[in-house]
């Protein structure tokens, strides 16, 4: 049995994996974790273990149900229909299933918008303050030099990129925070597609005046 | 089989091995930890689940309901739901257990863990109205017939994990509970407990290290 994990070198931190299992992350970060787990057995196993912690905690104490609740439940399952079939999810070579769900199809369904220098992005609809978006960086091009107001996770879906710190290929996740100003550059072999999530707006240093950033939602 | 065989950079260490790796782990360090008196073990819950799955056994459902519905209700109340809402949701969760019994795989999760994930997802759409993105199914699974021995190993490890959690120092255990129950981030816990964020993170980390150690 071969698996993809051997090629993944940059994983998601324990606190986010635990938060995903606990169900307390903003939706955009849950989407990042679900997309990474789709490609990474190692983190999937870690999340299974955190789920088991949740199972052990829930076992420990409870609050009594009201009188007659069992009869009510038995009546409900009497009305229940046949077991629900699991819906077949779309498969796409680049987008893992949870991303295909948000895009509503494969790569061709992504509604890209230019952000300058050949770079394109598509914001995915998630609730809350954190933002998820797909980035398209032409081979050899750089993502505009930027710092981060909060935490930013970037996962490669196609191609590869490198910055001052390391190299990232499909499935690898780069985690950056306030302290990091970096310039990711897409490798020359292929155009690079990434999923990026942030819990604060990016601060582009040169390309786009900061004043108009809120309007572009970047 | 979900476990990496070789060390990988920045690899999070799983608390609980699954499948064949779990079996190896069990053989390496078999220990008997105290079970609660008179409480059915994880294996008994699995037998009841399989009776629901295979025979649509209502008595088995009632037994699971008696044990787990109050626990789901308590979980939702700790997450901020009032008693009436928590009760209604516990009903929903147990109905889901009946409707989705065919998806339960004892080589992947204990019944308590499976119910926890259903209750957590219900809480997300109820209290937060968010979507819950789920990962893609593994390309090579799930296997048609889960290995019995894997299932047994997984259930035994779940019981050891439970015992290990109980044995944690109070302060560490409490922070882990808060991380699971609440719709609160670490920084909100910090504001409430007066502990600096770094202390909370290191306590949770310490607790997880202890759990890992106990699971070896
Ligand atoms: Zn990973």
CSV table of C-alpha atoms and ligand atoms in Angstrom, one decimal:
chain,number,residue,atom,x,y,z
A,1,UNK,CA,0.0,0.0,0.0
A,2,UNK,CA,1.4,3.3,-1.0
A,3,UNK,CA,0.1,6.5,0.5
A,4,UNK,CA,0.6,10.2,-0.2
A,5,UNK,CA,1.8,11.0,3.3
A,6,UNK,CA,5.4,10.2,2.5
A,7,UNK,CA,5.6,13.3,0.3
A,8,UNK,CA,4.1,15.7,2.8
A,9,UNK,CA,6.7,17.4,5.1
A,10,UNK,CA,4.8,20.4,6.5
A,11,UNK,CA,1.7,19.5,8.6
A,12,UNK,CA,-1.0,21.4,10.5
A,13,UNK,CA,-0.3,22.2,14.2
A,14,UNK,CA,-1.7,20.1,17.0
A,15,UNK,CA,-3.8,23.0,18.3
A,16,UNK,CA,-5.7,23.4,15.0
A,17,UNK,CA,-6.1,19.6,14.6
A,18,UNK,CA,-7.6,19.4,18.2
A,19,UNK,CA,-9.8,22.5,17.4
A,20,UNK,CA,-11.1,20.8,14.3
A,21,UNK,CA,-12.0,17.7,16.3
A,22,UNK,CA,-13.6,19.7,19.1
A,23,UNK,CA,-15.5,21.7,16.4
A,24,UNK,CA,-14.4,25.1,17.7
A,25,UNK,CA,-12.5,26.5,14.6
A,26,UNK,CA,-13.8,29.2,12.4
A,27,UNK,CA,-15.3,27.6,9.2
A,28,UNK,CA,-12.4,28.7,7.0
A,29,UNK,CA,-9.9,26.9,9.2
A,30,UNK,CA,-12.0,23.8,9.4
A,31,UNK,CA,-12.0,23.8,5.6
A,32,UNK,CA,-8.2,24.0,5.6
A,33,UNK,CA,-8.0,21.1,8.0
A,34,UNK,CA,-10.5,19.0,6.1
A,35,UNK,CA,-8.6,19.7,2.8
A,36,UNK,CA,-5.3,18.7,4.4
A,37,UNK,CA,-6.7,15.6,5.9
A,38,UNK,CA,-7.9,14.6,2.5
A,39,UNK,CA,-4.3,14.4,1.4
A,40,UNK,CA,-2.5,13.5,4.7
A,41,UNK,CA,-2.9,10.2,6.6
A,42,UNK,CA,-0.7,11.4,9.4
A,43,UNK,CA,-2.9,14.3,10.4
A,44,UNK,CA,-6.0,12.2,9.8
A,45,UNK,CA,-4.8,9.7,12.4
A,46,UNK,CA,-4.1,12.5,14.8
A,47,UNK,CA,-7.6,13.9,14.4
A,48,UNK,CA,-9.1,10.4,14.9
A,49,UNK,CA,-7.2,10.3,18.2
A,50,UNK,CA,-8.5,13.8,19.2
A,51,UNK,CA,-12.0,12.5,18.3
A,52,UNK,CA,-11.3,9.6,20.7
A,53,UNK,CA,-10.5,12.2,23.4
A,54,UNK,CA,-13.9,13.8,22.8
A,55,UNK,CA,-15.5,10.4,23.0
A,56,UNK,CA,-13.8,9.7,26.3
A,57,UNK,CA,-14.8,13.1,27.7
A,58,UNK,CA,-18.4,12.7,26.7
A,59,UNK,CA,-18.6,9.4,28.5
A,60,UNK,CA,-17.9,10.9,31.8
A,61,UNK,CA,-21.0,12.6,33.0
A,62,UNK,CA,-24.4,13.7,31.8
A,63,UNK,CA,-27.7,15.4,32.5
A,64,UNK,CA,-30.8,13.3,33.0
A,65,UNK,CA,-33.3,13.3,30.1
A,66,UNK,CA,-36.9,14.1,30.9
A,67,UNK,CA,-39.6,11.6,31.7
A,68,UNK,CA,-40.8,9.7,28.6
A,69,UNK,CA,-37.8,10.6,26.4
A,70,UNK,CA,-37.1,7.0,25.5
A,71,UNK,CA,-40.7,6.4,24.3
A,72,UNK,CA,-40.4,9.6,22.3
A,73,UNK,CA,-37.2,8.4,20.7
A,74,UNK,CA,-38.6,5.0,19.9
A,75,UNK,CA,-41.5,6.6,18.2
A,76,UNK,CA,-39.2,8.8,16.2
A,77,UNK,CA,-37.1,5.9,14.9
A,78,UNK,CA,-40.3,4.1,14.0
A,79,UNK,CA,-41.0,6.9,11.6
A,80,UNK,CA,-37.4,7.0,10.3
A,81,UNK,CA,-37.0,6.0,6.7
A,82,UNK,CA,-34.5,3.6,5.3
A,83,UNK,CA,-30.8,4.3,6.0
A,84,UNK,CA,-29.6,7.3,4.1
A,85,UNK,CA,-27.3,6.5,1.2
A,86,UNK,CA,-24.0,8.4,1.3
A,87,UNK,CA,-24.0,10.9,-1.5
A,88,UNK,CA,-21.2,10.4,-4.0
A,89,UNK,CA,-18.8,13.3,-3.8
A,90,UNK,CA,-17.2,14.9,-6.9
A,91,UNK,CA,-13.7,13.9,-7.5
A,92,UNK,CA,-11.1,16.3,-8.9
A,93,UNK,CA,-7.4,15.7,-9.4
A,94,UNK,CA,-6.5,19.1,-7.9
A,95,UNK,CA,-9.3,20.0,-5.5
A,96,UNK,CA,-9.9,17.6,-2.6
A,97,UNK,CA,-13.6,16.8,-2.0
A,98,UNK,CA,-14.3,19.4,0.7
A,99,UNK,CA,-12.9,22.2,-1.6
A,100,UNK,CA,-14.8,20.9,-4.6
A,101,UNK,CA,-17.9,21.1,-2.4
A,102,UNK,CA,-17.3,24.8,-1.7
A,103,UNK,CA,-16.4,25.6,-5.3
A,104,UNK,CA,-19.4,23.6,-6.6
A,105,UNK,CA,-17.4,21.5,-9.0
A,106,UNK,CA,-13.9,21.0,-10.3
A,107,UNK,CA,-11.1,23.5,-11.1
A,108,UNK,CA,-13.1,24.8,-14.2
A,109,UNK,CA,-15.8,26.0,-11.8
A,110,UNK,CA,-13.5,28.3,-9.9
A,111,UNK,CA,-14.4,32.0,-10.4
A,112,UNK,CA,-11.0,33.6,-10.5
A,113,UNK,CA,-10.4,37.3,-10.1
A,114,UNK,CA,-7.1,39.0,-10.9
A,115,UNK,CA,-5.2,40.7,-8.1
A,116,UNK,CA,-2.3,41.9,-10.2
A,117,UNK,CA,1.0,40.5,-11.6
A,118,UNK,CA,-0.8,37.5,-13.1
A,119,UNK,CA,-1.9,36.3,-9.6
A,120,UNK,CA,-5.6,35.4,-9.3
A,121,UNK,CA,-7.7,34.5,-6.4
A,122,UNK,CA,-11.2,33.2,-5.6
A,123,UNK,CA,-12.7,33.8,-2.2
A,124,UNK,CA,-14.7,30.8,-0.8
A,125,UNK,CA,-17.9,31.4,1.0
A,126,UNK,CA,-17.3,30.8,4.7
A,127,UNK,CA,-18.9,32.3,7.7
A,128,UNK,CA,-17.2,34.3,10.5
A,129,UNK,CA,-14.2,36.5,10.6
A,130,UNK,CA,-11.7,34.1,9.0
A,131,UNK,CA,-11.3,34.0,5.2
A,132,UNK,CA,-10.6,31.1,2.8
A,133,UNK,CA,-9.5,31.6,-0.7
A,134,UNK,CA,-7.8,29.8,-3.6
A,135,UNK,CA,-4.7,31.5,-5.1
A,136,UNK,CA,-3.4,31.0,-8.6
A,137,UNK,CA,0.2,31.9,-9.1
A,138,UNK,CA,1.7,31.6,-12.5
A,139,UNK,CA,4.9,29.4,-12.7
A,140,UNK,CA,7.9,31.4,-11.6
A,141,UNK,CA,5.8,34.4,-10.4
A,142,UNK,CA,5.8,35.7,-6.8
A,143,UNK,CA,2.9,36.4,-4.5
A,144,UNK,CA,3.2,40.0,-3.6
A,145,UNK,CA,5.4,40.6,-0.6
A,146,UNK,CA,3.1,40.6,2.4
A,147,UNK,CA,3.0,40.4,6.2
A,148,UNK,CA,0.2,39.0,8.2
A,149,UNK,CA,-2.1,40.6,10.7
A,150,UNK,CA,-3.0,37.2,12.2
A,151,UNK,CA,-2.4,33.6,11.4
A,152,UNK,CA,-2.2,32.5,7.8
A,153,UNK,CA,-2.1,28.9,6.6
A,154,UNK,CA,-1.3,28.1,2.9
A,155,UNK,CA,-1.6,24.7,1.4
A,156,UNK,CA,-0.3,23.7,-2.0
A,157,UNK,CA,-2.8,22.0,-4.3
A,158,UNK,CA,-0.9,22.1,-7.5
A,159,UNK,CA,2.7,22.9,-8.4
A,160,UNK,CA,5.0,24.1,-5.6
A,161,UNK,CA,6.3,27.3,-4.0
A,162,UNK,CA,9.3,28.3,-2.0
A,163,UNK,CA,9.9,31.3,0.2
A,164,UNK,CA,12.8,32.4,2.4
A,165,UNK,CA,12.0,29.6,4.8
A,166,UNK,CA,11.3,26.4,3.0
A,167,UNK,CA,9.8,24.6,-0.1
A,168,UNK,CA,6.2,23.5,-0.3
A,169,UNK,CA,4.6,20.9,-2.6
A,170,UNK,CA,1.1,19.4,-2.9
A,171,UNK,CA,-0.4,18.8,0.6
A,172,UNK,CA,2.3,20.8,2.4
A,173,UNK,CA,1.0,23.6,4.7
A,174,UNK,CA,2.9,26.7,5.5
A,175,UNK,CA,1.9,28.4,8.8
A,176,UNK,CA,2.8,32.0,9.1
A,177,UNK,CA,1.9,34.7,11.7
A,178,UNK,CA,2.5,38.3,12.6
A,179,UNK,CA,6.3,37.8,12.8
A,180,UNK,CA,6.7,36.7,9.3
A,181,UNK,CA,7.1,38.8,6.2
A,182,UNK,CA,7.8,36.5,3.2
A,183,UNK,CA,7.7,36.4,-0.5
A,184,UNK,CA,6.5,33.0,-1.8
A,185,UNK,CA,7.6,32.3,-5.3
A,186,UNK,CA,5.9,29.6,-7.5
A,187,UNK,CA,8.4,27.0,-8.8
A,188,UNK,CA,9.0,27.2,-12.6
A,189,UNK,CA,7.6,23.7,-13.4
A,190,UNK,CA,3.9,24.5,-13.2
A,191,UNK,CA,1.4,27.1,-12.3
A,192,UNK,CA,0.8,27.0,-8.5
A,193,UNK,CA,-2.6,26.7,-7.0
A,194,UNK,CA,-3.0,27.1,-3.2
A,195,UNK,CA,-5.6,27.2,-0.5
A,196,UNK,CA,-5.0,30.1,1.9
A,197,UNK,CA,-6.9,30.9,5.1
A,198,UNK,CA,-6.4,33.9,7.3
A,199,UNK,CA,-7.9,35.1,10.5
A,200,UNK,CA,-7.0,38.7,9.7
A,201,UNK,CA,-6.7,40.7,6.4
A,202,UNK,CA,-3.4,40.4,4.6
A,203,UNK,CA,-1.2,43.5,4.4
A,204,UNK,CA,0.3,43.7,1.0
A,205,UNK,CA,3.3,45.9,1.1
A,206,UNK,CA,3.6,47.2,-2.3
A,207,UNK,CA,1.2,46.1,-4.9
A,208,UNK,CA,-2.1,47.4,-3.7
A,209,UNK,CA,-2.6,50.5,-1.5
A,210,UNK,CA,-3.8,49.4,1.9
A,211,UNK,CA,-6.8,51.7,1.7
A,212,UNK,CA,-8.5,49.8,-1.0
A,213,UNK,CA,-7.7,46.3,0.4
A,214,UNK,CA,-11.1,46.1,2.2
A,215,UNK,CA,-12.9,46.5,-1.0
A,216,UNK,CA,-10.9,43.7,-2.7
A,217,UNK,CA,-11.5,41.5,0.3
A,218,UNK,CA,-7.8,40.5,0.6
B,1,UNK,CA,-2.8,1.6,8.8
B,2,UNK,CA,-3.3,5.3,9.1
B,3,UNK,CA,0.0,5.6,10.9
B,4,UNK,CA,3.2,6.7,9.2
B,5,UNK,CA,5.8,4.0,9.4
B,6,UNK,CA,8.7,6.4,9.3
B,7,UNK,CA,9.3,9.6,11.1
B,8,UNK,CA,8.3,12.7,9.1
B,9,UNK,CA,9.3,16.3,9.6
B,10,UNK,CA,6.9,18.2,11.9
B,11,UNK,CA,4.7,15.2,12.3
B,12,UNK,CA,2.1,15.4,15.0
B,13,UNK,CA,2.3,12.2,17.1
B,14,UNK,CA,-1.1,10.4,17.2
B,15,UNK,CA,-2.4,9.7,20.7
B,16,UNK,CA,-4.2,6.6,19.6
B,17,UNK,CA,-3.0,4.2,16.9
B,18,UNK,CA,-5.7,2.6,14.7
B,19,UNK,CA,-5.7,-0.6,12.7
B,20,UNK,CA,-2.7,-2.9,12.6
B,21,UNK,CA,-0.4,-0.3,14.2
B,22,UNK,CA,-2.9,-0.2,17.1
B,23,UNK,CA,-2.6,-4.0,17.4
B,24,UNK,CA,1.2,-3.8,17.6
B,25,UNK,CA,0.9,-1.1,20.2
B,26,UNK,CA,-1.4,-3.2,22.3
B,27,UNK,CA,0.9,-6.2,22.2
B,28,UNK,CA,3.9,-4.1,23.1
B,29,UNK,CA,2.4,-2.7,26.2
B,30,UNK,CA,-0.6,-4.7,27.4
B,31,UNK,CA,-1.8,-3.4,30.8
B,32,UNK,CA,-5.0,-3.8,32.7
B,33,UNK,CA,-6.5,-0.5,33.8
B,34,UNK,CA,-9.4,-0.3,36.2
B,35,UNK,CA,-12.8,-0.5,34.6
B,36,UNK,CA,-15.8,1.0,36.1
B,37,UNK,CA,-18.0,-1.4,38.0
B,38,UNK,CA,-21.3,-2.4,36.5
B,39,UNK,CA,-20.8,-0.2,33.4
B,40,UNK,CA,-20.8,-2.1,30.1
B,41,UNK,CA,-17.4,-1.9,28.4
B,42,UNK,CA,-16.8,-0.4,24.9
B,43,UNK,CA,-17.2,-3.9,23.4
B,44,UNK,CA,-20.7,-4.1,24.7
B,45,UNK,CA,-21.7,-0.8,23.1
B,46,UNK,CA,-20.3,-2.1,19.8
B,47,UNK,CA,-22.4,-5.3,20.1
B,48,UNK,CA,-25.5,-3.2,20.6
B,49,UNK,CA,-24.6,-0.9,17.6
B,50,UNK,CA,-24.1,-3.9,15.4
B,51,UNK,CA,-27.5,-5.3,16.5
B,52,UNK,CA,-29.0,-2.0,15.4
B,53,UNK,CA,-27.1,-2.0,12.1
B,54,UNK,CA,-27.9,-5.6,11.2
B,55,UNK,CA,-31.2,-6.3,12.9
B,56,UNK,CA,-32.7,-2.9,13.5
B,57,UNK,CA,-33.0,-4.0,17.1
B,58,UNK,CA,-35.1,-1.5,19.1
B,59,UNK,CA,-34.1,-2.9,22.5
B,60,UNK,CA,-30.4,-2.3,21.6
B,61,UNK,CA,-31.3,1.2,20.6
B,62,UNK,CA,-33.1,1.8,24.0
B,63,UNK,CA,-30.0,0.5,25.9
B,64,UNK,CA,-27.7,2.9,24.0
B,65,UNK,CA,-30.2,5.7,24.4
B,66,UNK,CA,-30.3,5.2,28.2
B,67,UNK,CA,-26.6,5.5,28.5
B,68,UNK,CA,-25.7,8.1,25.8
B,69,UNK,CA,-28.6,10.5,25.5
B,70,UNK,CA,-28.0,12.1,28.9
B,71,UNK,CA,-24.3,12.4,28.1
B,72,UNK,CA,-25.0,14.1,24.8
B,73,UNK,CA,-27.5,16.4,26.6
B,74,UNK,CA,-24.8,17.3,29.2
B,75,UNK,CA,-22.2,17.9,26.5
B,76,UNK,CA,-24.6,20.4,24.7
B,77,UNK,CA,-25.4,22.2,27.9
B,78,UNK,CA,-21.8,22.6,28.7
B,79,UNK,CA,-21.5,24.2,25.2
B,80,UNK,CA,-24.1,26.8,26.1
B,81,UNK,CA,-27.4,25.2,25.0
B,82,UNK,CA,-30.3,25.4,27.5
B,83,UNK,CA,-31.9,22.2,28.9
B,84,UNK,CA,-34.8,22.1,26.4
B,85,UNK,CA,-32.7,22.7,23.4
B,86,UNK,CA,-30.0,20.2,24.6
B,87,UNK,CA,-32.7,17.5,25.1
B,88,UNK,CA,-34.1,18.0,21.7
B,89,UNK,CA,-30.7,17.8,20.1
B,90,UNK,CA,-29.8,14.7,22.1
B,91,UNK,CA,-32.9,13.2,20.5
B,92,UNK,CA,-31.7,14.2,17.1
B,93,UNK,CA,-28.3,12.8,17.7
B,94,UNK,CA,-29.7,9.4,18.8
B,95,UNK,CA,-32.1,9.3,15.8
B,96,UNK,CA,-29.0,9.9,13.6
B,97,UNK,CA,-27.3,7.0,15.3
B,98,UNK,CA,-30.2,4.8,14.3
B,99,UNK,CA,-30.4,6.2,10.7
B,100,UNK,CA,-26.7,6.0,10.1
B,101,UNK,CA,-25.9,2.8,11.9
B,102,UNK,CA,-24.6,1.3,8.6
B,103,UNK,CA,-21.8,3.9,8.7
B,104,UNK,CA,-20.5,2.8,12.1
B,105,UNK,CA,-17.1,1.1,11.8
B,106,UNK,CA,-15.8,-0.4,15.1
B,107,UNK,CA,-12.2,-0.6,13.7
B,108,UNK,CA,-12.2,3.2,13.5
B,109,UNK,CA,-14.0,4.5,16.5
B,110,UNK,CA,-15.6,3.5,19.7
B,111,UNK,CA,-19.4,4.1,20.0
B,112,UNK,CA,-18.7,7.0,22.4
B,113,UNK,CA,-16.3,8.6,19.9
B,114,UNK,CA,-18.8,8.1,17.0
B,115,UNK,CA,-21.6,9.7,19.1
B,116,UNK,CA,-19.3,12.5,20.1
B,117,UNK,CA,-18.6,13.4,16.4
B,118,UNK,CA,-22.4,13.3,15.6
B,119,UNK,CA,-23.1,15.6,18.6
B,120,UNK,CA,-20.3,17.9,17.7
B,121,UNK,CA,-21.5,18.3,14.2
B,122,UNK,CA,-25.0,18.9,15.4
B,123,UNK,CA,-23.7,21.6,17.8
B,124,UNK,CA,-21.9,23.3,14.9
B,125,UNK,CA,-25.0,23.7,12.8
B,126,UNK,CA,-27.1,24.5,15.7
B,127,UNK,CA,-25.1,27.0,17.7
B,128,UNK,CA,-22.9,28.4,15.0
B,129,UNK,CA,-24.9,27.7,11.8
B,130,UNK,CA,-21.6,26.9,10.1
B,131,UNK,CA,-21.0,24.2,7.6
B,132,UNK,CA,-18.7,21.4,8.7
B,133,UNK,CA,-16.2,20.6,6.0
B,134,UNK,CA,-15.4,16.9,6.1
B,135,UNK,CA,-12.3,15.3,4.5
B,136,UNK,CA,-12.5,13.1,1.4
B,137,UNK,CA,-12.9,9.4,1.9
B,138,UNK,CA,-9.7,7.5,1.9
B,139,UNK,CA,-9.0,6.3,-1.7
B,140,UNK,CA,-8.3,2.7,-0.5
B,141,UNK,CA,-11.1,2.3,2.0
B,142,UNK,CA,-13.1,1.7,3.9
B,143,UNK,CA,-12.6,-2.0,3.7
B,144,UNK,CA,-15.7,-4.1,3.1
B,145,UNK,CA,-15.3,-6.1,6.3
B,146,UNK,CA,-13.4,-4.4,9.1
B,147,UNK,CA,-10.9,-6.7,10.8
B,148,UNK,CA,-12.2,-8.1,14.1
B,149,UNK,CA,-8.9,-7.9,15.8
B,150,UNK,CA,-8.4,-4.3,14.8
B,151,UNK,CA,-11.8,-3.5,16.1
B,152,UNK,CA,-11.1,-5.2,19.4
B,153,UNK,CA,-7.7,-3.4,19.7
B,154,UNK,CA,-9.4,0.0,19.0
B,155,UNK,CA,-12.1,-0.6,21.6
B,156,UNK,CA,-9.5,-1.5,24.2
B,157,UNK,CA,-7.4,1.5,23.5
B,158,UNK,CA,-10.4,3.7,23.8
B,159,UNK,CA,-10.9,2.4,27.3
B,160,UNK,CA,-7.3,3.0,28.2
B,161,UNK,CA,-7.5,6.6,26.8
B,162,UNK,CA,-10.5,7.2,29.0
B,163,UNK,CA,-8.7,5.9,32.1
B,164,UNK,CA,-5.6,8.0,31.2
B,165,UNK,CA,-7.8,11.1,30.9
B,166,UNK,CA,-9.3,10.4,34.3
B,167,UNK,CA,-5.8,10.1,35.8
B,168,UNK,CA,-4.7,13.6,34.5
B,169,UNK,CA,-4.1,16.3,37.1
B,170,UNK,CA,-7.3,18.3,37.6
B,171,UNK,CA,-6.0,21.6,36.1
B,172,UNK,CA,-4.8,19.9,32.9
B,173,UNK,CA,-7.9,17.8,32.5
B,174,UNK,CA,-10.1,20.8,33.0
B,175,UNK,CA,-8.4,22.8,30.2
B,176,UNK,CA,-8.8,19.9,27.8
B,177,UNK,CA,-12.5,19.6,28.7
B,178,UNK,CA,-12.9,23.4,28.2
B,179,UNK,CA,-11.3,23.1,24.8
B,180,UNK,CA,-13.8,20.5,23.7
B,181,UNK,CA,-17.0,21.7,25.4
B,182,UNK,CA,-16.8,25.4,24.8
B,183,UNK,CA,-17.2,27.4,21.7
B,184,UNK,CA,-14.2,29.3,23.0
B,185,UNK,CA,-10.8,29.9,21.7
B,186,UNK,CA,-7.7,29.5,23.9
B,187,UNK,CA,-7.5,33.3,24.2
B,188,UNK,CA,-11.0,33.4,25.6
B,189,UNK,CA,-10.2,30.7,28.1
B,190,UNK,CA,-7.2,32.9,29.1
B,191,UNK,CA,-9.4,35.9,29.7
B,192,UNK,CA,-11.7,33.8,31.9
B,193,UNK,CA,-9.2,31.9,33.9
B,194,UNK,CA,-6.7,34.7,34.2
B,195,UNK,CA,-4.0,32.4,33.1
B,196,UNK,CA,-1.6,33.7,30.4
B,197,UNK,CA,-2.2,32.2,27.0
B,198,UNK,CA,1.3,30.6,27.0
B,199,UNK,CA,0.5,28.7,30.3
B,200,UNK,CA,-2.8,27.4,28.9
B,201,UNK,CA,-1.1,26.2,25.7
B,202,UNK,CA,1.7,24.5,27.6
B,203,UNK,CA,-0.8,22.9,30.1
B,204,UNK,CA,-2.8,21.5,27.2
B,205,UNK,CA,0.4,20.3,25.6
B,206,UNK,CA,1.5,18.7,28.8
B,207,UNK,CA,-1.8,17.0,29.2
B,208,UNK,CA,-1.5,15.6,25.7
B,209,UNK,CA,2.0,14.4,26.3
B,210,UNK,CA,0.9,12.6,29.4
B,211,UNK,CA,-1.9,11.0,27.4
B,212,UNK,CA,0.5,9.9,24.7
B,213,UNK,CA,2.8,8.5,27.4
B,214,UNK,CA,0.0,6.6,29.0
B,215,UNK,CA,-1.0,5.1,25.6
B,216,UNK,CA,2.5,3.7,25.0
C,1,LIG,ZN1,-0.5,16.4,7.8
